[in-house]
Short mmCIF file of C-alpha atoms and ligand atoms in Angstrom, two decimals:
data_model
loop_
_atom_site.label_atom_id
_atom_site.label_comp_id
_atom_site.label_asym_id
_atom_site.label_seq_id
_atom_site.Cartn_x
_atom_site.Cartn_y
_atom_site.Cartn_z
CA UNK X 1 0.00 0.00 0.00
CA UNK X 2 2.90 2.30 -0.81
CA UNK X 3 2.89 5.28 -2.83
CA UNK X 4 2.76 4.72 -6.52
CA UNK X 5 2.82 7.16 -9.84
CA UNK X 6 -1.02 7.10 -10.79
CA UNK X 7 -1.69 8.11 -14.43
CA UNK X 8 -5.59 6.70 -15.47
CA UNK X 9 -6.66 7.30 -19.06
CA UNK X 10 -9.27 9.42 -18.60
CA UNK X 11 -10.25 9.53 -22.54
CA UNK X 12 -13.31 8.33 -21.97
CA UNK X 13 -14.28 10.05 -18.21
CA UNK X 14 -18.09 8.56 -17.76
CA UNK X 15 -16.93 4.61 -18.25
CA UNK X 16 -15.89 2.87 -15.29
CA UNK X 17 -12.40 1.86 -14.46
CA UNK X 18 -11.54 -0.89 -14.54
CA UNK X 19 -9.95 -2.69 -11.18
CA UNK X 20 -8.14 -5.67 -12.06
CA UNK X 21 -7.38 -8.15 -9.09
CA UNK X 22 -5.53 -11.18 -9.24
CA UNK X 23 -4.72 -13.66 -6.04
CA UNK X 24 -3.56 -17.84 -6.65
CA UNK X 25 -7.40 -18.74 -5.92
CA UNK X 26 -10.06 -17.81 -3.80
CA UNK X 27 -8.60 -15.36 -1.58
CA UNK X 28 -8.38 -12.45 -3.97
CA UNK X 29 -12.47 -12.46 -3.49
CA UNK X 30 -11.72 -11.48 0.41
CA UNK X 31 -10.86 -8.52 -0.90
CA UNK X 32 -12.96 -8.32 -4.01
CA UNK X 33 -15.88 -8.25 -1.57
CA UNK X 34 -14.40 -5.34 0.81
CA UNK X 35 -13.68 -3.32 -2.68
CA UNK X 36 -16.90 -3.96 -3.80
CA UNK X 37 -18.68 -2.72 -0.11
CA UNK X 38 -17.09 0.64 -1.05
CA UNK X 39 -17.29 0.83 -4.86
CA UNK X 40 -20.02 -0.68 -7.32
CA UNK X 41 -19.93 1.92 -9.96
CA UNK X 42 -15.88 0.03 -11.01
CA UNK X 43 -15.39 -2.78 -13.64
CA UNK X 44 -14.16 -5.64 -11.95
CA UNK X 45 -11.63 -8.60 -13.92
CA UNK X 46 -10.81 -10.77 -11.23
CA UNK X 47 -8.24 -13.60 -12.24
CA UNK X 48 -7.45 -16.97 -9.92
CA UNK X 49 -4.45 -18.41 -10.82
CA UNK X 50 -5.81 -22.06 -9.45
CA UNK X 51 -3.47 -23.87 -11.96
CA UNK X 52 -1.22 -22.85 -9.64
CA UNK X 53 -2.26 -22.71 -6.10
CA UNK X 54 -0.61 -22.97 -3.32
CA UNK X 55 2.04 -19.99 -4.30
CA UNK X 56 3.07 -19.88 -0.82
CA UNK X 57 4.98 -23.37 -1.45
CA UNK X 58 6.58 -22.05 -4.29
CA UNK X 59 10.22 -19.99 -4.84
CA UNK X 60 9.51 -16.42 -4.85
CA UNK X 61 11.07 -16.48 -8.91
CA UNK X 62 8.23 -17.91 -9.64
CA UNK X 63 5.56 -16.26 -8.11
CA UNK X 64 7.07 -13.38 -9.63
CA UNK X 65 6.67 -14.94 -13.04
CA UNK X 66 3.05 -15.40 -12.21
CA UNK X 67 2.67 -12.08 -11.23
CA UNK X 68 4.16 -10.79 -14.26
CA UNK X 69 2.01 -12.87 -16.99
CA UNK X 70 -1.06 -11.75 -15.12
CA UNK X 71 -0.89 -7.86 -15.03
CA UNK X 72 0.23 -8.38 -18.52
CA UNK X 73 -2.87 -9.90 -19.26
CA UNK X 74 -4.94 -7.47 -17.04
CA UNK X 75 -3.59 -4.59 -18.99
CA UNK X 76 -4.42 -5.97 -22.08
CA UNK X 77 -7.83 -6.67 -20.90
CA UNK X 78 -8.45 -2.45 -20.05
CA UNK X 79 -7.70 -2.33 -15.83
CA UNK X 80 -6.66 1.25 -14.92
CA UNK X 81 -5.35 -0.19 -11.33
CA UNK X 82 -3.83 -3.58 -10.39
CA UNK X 83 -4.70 -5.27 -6.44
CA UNK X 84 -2.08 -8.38 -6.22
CA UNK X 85 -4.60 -9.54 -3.46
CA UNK X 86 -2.50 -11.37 -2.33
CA UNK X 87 0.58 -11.48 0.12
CA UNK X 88 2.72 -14.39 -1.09
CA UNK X 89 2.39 -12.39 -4.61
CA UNK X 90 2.83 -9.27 -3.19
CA UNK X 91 5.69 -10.13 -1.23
CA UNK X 92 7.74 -11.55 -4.59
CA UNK X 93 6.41 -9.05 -7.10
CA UNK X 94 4.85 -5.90 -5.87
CA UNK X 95 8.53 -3.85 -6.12
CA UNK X 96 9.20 -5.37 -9.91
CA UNK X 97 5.45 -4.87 -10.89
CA UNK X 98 5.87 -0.99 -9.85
CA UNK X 99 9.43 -1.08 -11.97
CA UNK X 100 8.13 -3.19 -14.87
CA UNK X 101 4.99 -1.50 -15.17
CA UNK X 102 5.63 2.12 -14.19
CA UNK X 103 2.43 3.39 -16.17
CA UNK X 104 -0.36 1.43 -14.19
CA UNK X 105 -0.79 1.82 -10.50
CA UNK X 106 -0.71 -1.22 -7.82
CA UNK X 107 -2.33 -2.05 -4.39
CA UNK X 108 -0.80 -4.69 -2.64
CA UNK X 109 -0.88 -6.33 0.41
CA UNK X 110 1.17 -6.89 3.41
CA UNK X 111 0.61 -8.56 6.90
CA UNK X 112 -1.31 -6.03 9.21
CA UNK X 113 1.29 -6.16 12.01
CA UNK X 114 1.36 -2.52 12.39
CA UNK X 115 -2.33 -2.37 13.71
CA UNK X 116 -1.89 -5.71 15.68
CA UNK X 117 1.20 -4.02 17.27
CA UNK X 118 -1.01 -1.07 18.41
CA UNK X 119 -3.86 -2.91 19.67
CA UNK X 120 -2.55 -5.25 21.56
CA UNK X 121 -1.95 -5.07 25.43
CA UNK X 122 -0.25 -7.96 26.04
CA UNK X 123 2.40 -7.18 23.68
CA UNK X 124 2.20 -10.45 21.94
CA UNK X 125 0.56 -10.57 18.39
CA UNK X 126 0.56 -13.63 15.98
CA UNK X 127 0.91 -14.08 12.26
CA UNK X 128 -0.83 -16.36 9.58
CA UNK X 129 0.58 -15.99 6.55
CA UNK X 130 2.27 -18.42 3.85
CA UNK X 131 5.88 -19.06 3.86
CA UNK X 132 6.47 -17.03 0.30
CA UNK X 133 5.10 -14.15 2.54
CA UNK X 134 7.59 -14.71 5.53
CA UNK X 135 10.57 -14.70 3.36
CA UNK X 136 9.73 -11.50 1.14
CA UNK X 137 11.84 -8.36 2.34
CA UNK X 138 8.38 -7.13 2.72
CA UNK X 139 7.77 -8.56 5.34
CA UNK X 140 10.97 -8.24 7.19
CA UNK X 141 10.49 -4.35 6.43
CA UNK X 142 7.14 -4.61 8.39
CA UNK X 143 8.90 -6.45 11.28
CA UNK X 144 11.56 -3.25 11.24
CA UNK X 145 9.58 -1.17 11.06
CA UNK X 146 6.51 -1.98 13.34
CA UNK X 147 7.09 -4.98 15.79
CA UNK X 148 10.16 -3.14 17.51
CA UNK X 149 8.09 -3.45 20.66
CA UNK X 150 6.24 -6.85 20.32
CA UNK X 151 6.52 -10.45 20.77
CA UNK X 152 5.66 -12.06 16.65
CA UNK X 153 4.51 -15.71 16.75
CA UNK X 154 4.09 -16.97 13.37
CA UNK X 155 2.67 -19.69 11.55
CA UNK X 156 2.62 -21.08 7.96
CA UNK X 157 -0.68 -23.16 8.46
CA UNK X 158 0.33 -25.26 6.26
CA UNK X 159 -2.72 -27.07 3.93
CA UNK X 160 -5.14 -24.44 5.09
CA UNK X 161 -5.02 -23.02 1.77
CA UNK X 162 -6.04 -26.12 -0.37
CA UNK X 163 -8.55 -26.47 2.50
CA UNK X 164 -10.31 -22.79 1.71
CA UNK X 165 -9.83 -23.67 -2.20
CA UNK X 166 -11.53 -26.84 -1.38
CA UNK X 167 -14.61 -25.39 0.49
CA UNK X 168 -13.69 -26.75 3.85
CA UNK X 169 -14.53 -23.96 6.28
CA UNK X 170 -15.06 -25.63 9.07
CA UNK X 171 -14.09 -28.85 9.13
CA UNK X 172 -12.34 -31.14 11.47
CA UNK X 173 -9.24 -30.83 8.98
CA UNK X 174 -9.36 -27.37 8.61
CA UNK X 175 -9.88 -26.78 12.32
CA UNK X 176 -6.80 -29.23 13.67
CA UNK X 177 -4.47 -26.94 11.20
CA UNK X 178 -5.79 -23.78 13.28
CA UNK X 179 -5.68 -24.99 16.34
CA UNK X 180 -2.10 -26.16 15.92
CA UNK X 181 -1.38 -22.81 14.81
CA UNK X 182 -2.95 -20.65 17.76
CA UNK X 183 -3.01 -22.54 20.79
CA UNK X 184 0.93 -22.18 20.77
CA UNK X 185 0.05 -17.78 20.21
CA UNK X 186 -2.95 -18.32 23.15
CA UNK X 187 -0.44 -19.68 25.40
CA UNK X 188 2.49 -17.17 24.89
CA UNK X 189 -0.70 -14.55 25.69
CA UNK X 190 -1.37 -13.20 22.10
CA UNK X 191 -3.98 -11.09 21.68
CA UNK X 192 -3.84 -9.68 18.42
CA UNK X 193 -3.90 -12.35 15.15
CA UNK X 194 -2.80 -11.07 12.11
CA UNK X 195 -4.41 -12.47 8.59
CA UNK X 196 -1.64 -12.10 6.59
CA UNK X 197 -3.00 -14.37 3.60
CA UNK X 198 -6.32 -13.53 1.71
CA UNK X 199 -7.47 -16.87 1.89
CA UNK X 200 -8.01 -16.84 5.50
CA UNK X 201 -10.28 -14.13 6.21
CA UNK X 202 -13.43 -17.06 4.71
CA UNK X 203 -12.03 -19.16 8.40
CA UNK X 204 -12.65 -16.18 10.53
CA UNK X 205 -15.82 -17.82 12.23
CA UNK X 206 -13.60 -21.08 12.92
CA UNK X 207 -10.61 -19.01 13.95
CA UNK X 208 -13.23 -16.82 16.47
CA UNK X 209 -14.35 -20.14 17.92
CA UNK X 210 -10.76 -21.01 18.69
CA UNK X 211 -9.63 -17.84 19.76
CA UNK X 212 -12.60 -17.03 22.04
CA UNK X 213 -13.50 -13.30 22.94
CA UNK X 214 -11.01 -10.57 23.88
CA UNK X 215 -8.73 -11.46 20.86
CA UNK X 216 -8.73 -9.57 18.02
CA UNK X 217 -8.45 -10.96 14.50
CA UNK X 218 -6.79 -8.59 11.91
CA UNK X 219 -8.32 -8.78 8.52
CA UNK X 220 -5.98 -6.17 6.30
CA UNK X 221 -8.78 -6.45 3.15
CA UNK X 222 -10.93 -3.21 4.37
CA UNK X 223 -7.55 -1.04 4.43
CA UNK X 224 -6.75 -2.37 0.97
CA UNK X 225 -10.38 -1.60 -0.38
CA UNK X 226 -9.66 1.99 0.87
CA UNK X 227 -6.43 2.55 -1.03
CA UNK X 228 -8.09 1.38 -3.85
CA UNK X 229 -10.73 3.48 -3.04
CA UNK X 230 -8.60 6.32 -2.41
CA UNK X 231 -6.42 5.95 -5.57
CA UNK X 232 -9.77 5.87 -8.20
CA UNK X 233 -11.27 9.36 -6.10
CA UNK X 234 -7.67 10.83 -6.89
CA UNK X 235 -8.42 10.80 -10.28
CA UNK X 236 -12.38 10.94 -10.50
CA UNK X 237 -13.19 14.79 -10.69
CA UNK X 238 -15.82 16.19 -7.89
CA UNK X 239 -18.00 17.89 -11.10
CA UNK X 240 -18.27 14.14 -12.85
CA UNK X 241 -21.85 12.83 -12.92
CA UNK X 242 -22.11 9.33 -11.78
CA UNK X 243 -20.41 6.60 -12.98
CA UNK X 244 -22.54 3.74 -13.86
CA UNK X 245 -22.05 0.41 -12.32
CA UNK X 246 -19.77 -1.73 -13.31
CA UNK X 247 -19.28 -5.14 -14.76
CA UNK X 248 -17.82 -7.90 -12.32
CA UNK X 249 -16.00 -10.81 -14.59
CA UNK X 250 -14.29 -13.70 -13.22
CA UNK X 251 -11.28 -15.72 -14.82
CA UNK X 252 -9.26 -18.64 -13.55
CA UNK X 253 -6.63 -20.81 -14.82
CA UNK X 254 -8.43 -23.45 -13.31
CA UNK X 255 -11.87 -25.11 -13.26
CA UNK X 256 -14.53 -22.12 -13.90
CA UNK X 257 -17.20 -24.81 -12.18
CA UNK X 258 -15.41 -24.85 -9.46
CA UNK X 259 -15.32 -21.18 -8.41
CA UNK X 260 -18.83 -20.65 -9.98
CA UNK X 261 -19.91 -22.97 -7.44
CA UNK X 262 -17.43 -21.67 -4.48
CA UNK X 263 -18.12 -17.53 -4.99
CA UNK X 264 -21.54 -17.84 -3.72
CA UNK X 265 -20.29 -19.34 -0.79
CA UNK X 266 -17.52 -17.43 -0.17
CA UNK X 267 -18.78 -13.90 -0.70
CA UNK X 268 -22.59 -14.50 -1.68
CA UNK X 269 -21.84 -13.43 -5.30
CA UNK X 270 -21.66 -15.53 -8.00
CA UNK X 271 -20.52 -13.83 -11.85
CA UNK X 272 -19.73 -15.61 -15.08
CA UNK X 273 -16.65 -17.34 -15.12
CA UNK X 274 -14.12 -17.72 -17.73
CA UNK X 275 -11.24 -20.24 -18.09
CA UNK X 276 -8.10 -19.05 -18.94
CA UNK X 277 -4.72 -20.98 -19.44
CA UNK X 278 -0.94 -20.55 -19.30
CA UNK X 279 0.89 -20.51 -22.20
CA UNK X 280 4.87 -19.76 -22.65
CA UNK X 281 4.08 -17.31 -19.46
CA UNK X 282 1.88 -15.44 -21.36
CA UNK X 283 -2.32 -15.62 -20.42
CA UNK X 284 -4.78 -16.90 -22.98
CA UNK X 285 -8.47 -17.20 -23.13
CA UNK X 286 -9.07 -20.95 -23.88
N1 DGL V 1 -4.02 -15.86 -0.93
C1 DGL V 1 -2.62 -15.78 -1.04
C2 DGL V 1 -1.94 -14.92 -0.04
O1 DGL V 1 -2.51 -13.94 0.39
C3 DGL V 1 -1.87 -16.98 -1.55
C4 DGL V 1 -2.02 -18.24 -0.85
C5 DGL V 1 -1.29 -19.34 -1.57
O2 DGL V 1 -1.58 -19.54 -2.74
O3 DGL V 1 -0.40 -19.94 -0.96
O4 DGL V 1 -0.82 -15.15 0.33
#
C-alpha cells in the first residue's frame, strides 16, 4: 500500500475503471468483496491463478513470473489499477510490478502487524501468513519497522489453503491446522492475530471459535479496499456525474465450475466465469 505514480486514461471520463485483481485462488475475493462494499460503480476482472495454487509453497522467482504474466494480461484486458490480493504475490512481485509496469498503478498487500502491534496489550501478536510471505523483504520491512516493541509468533498453516480452495470452512481438517497454529500464540498470551493471507479471512468464524472473545483478528482487506478506493477518487473529478455500475468478470486458470460454485459461498456473489490458461508465461483465453 505504498505510494505509486497514478496516471488513469481518462479519454473516456463517464466509463468505469476498470480494477483488475488477481490472487492464486479464492482469496483475492476477500478482498474483491471489501472493494466492492465501497465501490459498485468500477469494472471488476478478477483472475485466480488455481493452476497454480498454493504460491506460498513455491520460490519467490516464480511467483514473480506469475505475477508478471497476469498484469500483462490485465492490462491488455483495459484495468486502470492492479490489487495483487495477495501477500505471497505481493511479497515476490509488488517492487518489480511498480518497476516493470511504471504506467499502471498497484495495491498490494502486506501482513497487518502494524495495527496488531497497536492494539494489543499484552504485547504479543501472531501471524498467519504463507511461507512465500515470511521470506519476502516485505515482510521483514514490516517487522523493522513496526514490531520493535512486540513479541511475533508466526505460523505457515500449512494445507489451510487447499482447505479454503476446497470449500472446507469448518471442518475437522481445517480446524486441527488452526488450532495447531494458535493454541501455541494463546499460550504465549497473544492477543492480536494477524491475517496475513487472503485466503483466510473465509475461516474467521472457525478461527473466532478457537480464539474465544477478547482477541482480536486482523483482517488487512478493508484497508486495501480503501487505497483502492482512495487511488480511483484521486483521479475521478468532484464535477463528474455518476459513474454507472460496473461489470464484475471472473477468470481462472483453473476449473470455472469450481469457483462458480465456491463464490456464492464465499462472498454471496456468484458472476460468469471464464477459463483461462498458461501458455509460454503469457495468459490466454481458452
Ligand atoms: N491468498 C494468497 C496470499 O494472500 C496466496 C495463498 C497461496 O496460494 O499460498 O498469500
Amino acid at each position: 500500500m505504498s505510494k505509486s505514480l497514478v496516471i488513469f486514461d481518462m479519454s473516456s471520463p463517464r466509463s468505469p475503471f476498470t480494477v483488475g485483481i488477481f490472487d492464486s485462488g479464492v482469496g483475492g475475493l476477500s478482498v474483491l468483496r471489501a472493494i466492492r462494499a465501497l465501490r459498485q460503480d468500477v469494472n471488476i476482472h478478477f483472475v485466480a491463478d488455481q493452476a497454480h495454487v498454493p504460491y506460498g509453497s513455491r520460490p519467490l522467482e516464480q511467483v514473480r513470473e506469475f505475477a508478471t504474466g497476469i498484469t500483462n494480461y490485465l492490462l491488455k484486458e483495459g484495468a486502470d489499477l492492479v490489487v495483487a490480493a495477495c501477500n505471497a504475490a505481493s511479497a515476490a512481485a509488488l517492487h518489480s510490478l511498480r518497476e516493470d509496469f511504471p504506467q499502471i498503478p498497484f495495491v498490494g498487500m502486506e501482513p497487518a502487524v502494524k495495527p496488531a502491534a497497536n492494539l494489543s496489550s499484552s504485547g504479543t501478536v501472531g501471524v498467519l501468513a504463507t511461507p512465500a510471505t515470511f521470506q519476502g523483504k516485505l515482510y521483514a520491512s514490516v517487522m523493522e519497522r513496526f514490531a520493535a516493541n512486540v513479541q511475533v509468533l508466526t505460523s505457515t498453516c500449512s494445507g489451510l489453503v487447499q482447505s479454503i480452495e476446497a470449500g472446507d470452512l469448518d471442518g475437522t481438517a481445517t480446524r486441527s491446522i488452526l488450532e495447531e497454529a494458535l493454541n501455541p500464540m494463546l499460550e504465549a498470551g497473544a492477543d492480536s492475530i494477524v491475517l496475513g493471507c487472503t485466503h483466510y479471512p473465509f475461516v474467521i468464524p472457525l478461527i473466532k471459535s478457537i480464539v474465544g472473545t477478547g482477541v482480536e483478528i486482523i483482517d488487512p482487506s478493508p484497508a486495501v479496499a480503501r487505497q483502492v478506493d482512495r487511488l480511483l477518487n484521486e483521479k475521478t473529478p468532484d464535477t463528474e456525474v455518476p459513474r454507472p455500475s460496473g461489470r464484475v468478470q471472473f477468470c481462472t486458470t483453473g476449473s470455472p465450475a469450481k469457483l462458480s460454485e465456491l463464490s456464492p459461498v464465499l462472498i454471496g456473489e456468484s458472476h460468469p466465469v471464464h477459463a483461462l490458461r498458461w501458455e509460454g508465461g503469457k495468459l490466454l483465453h481458452t
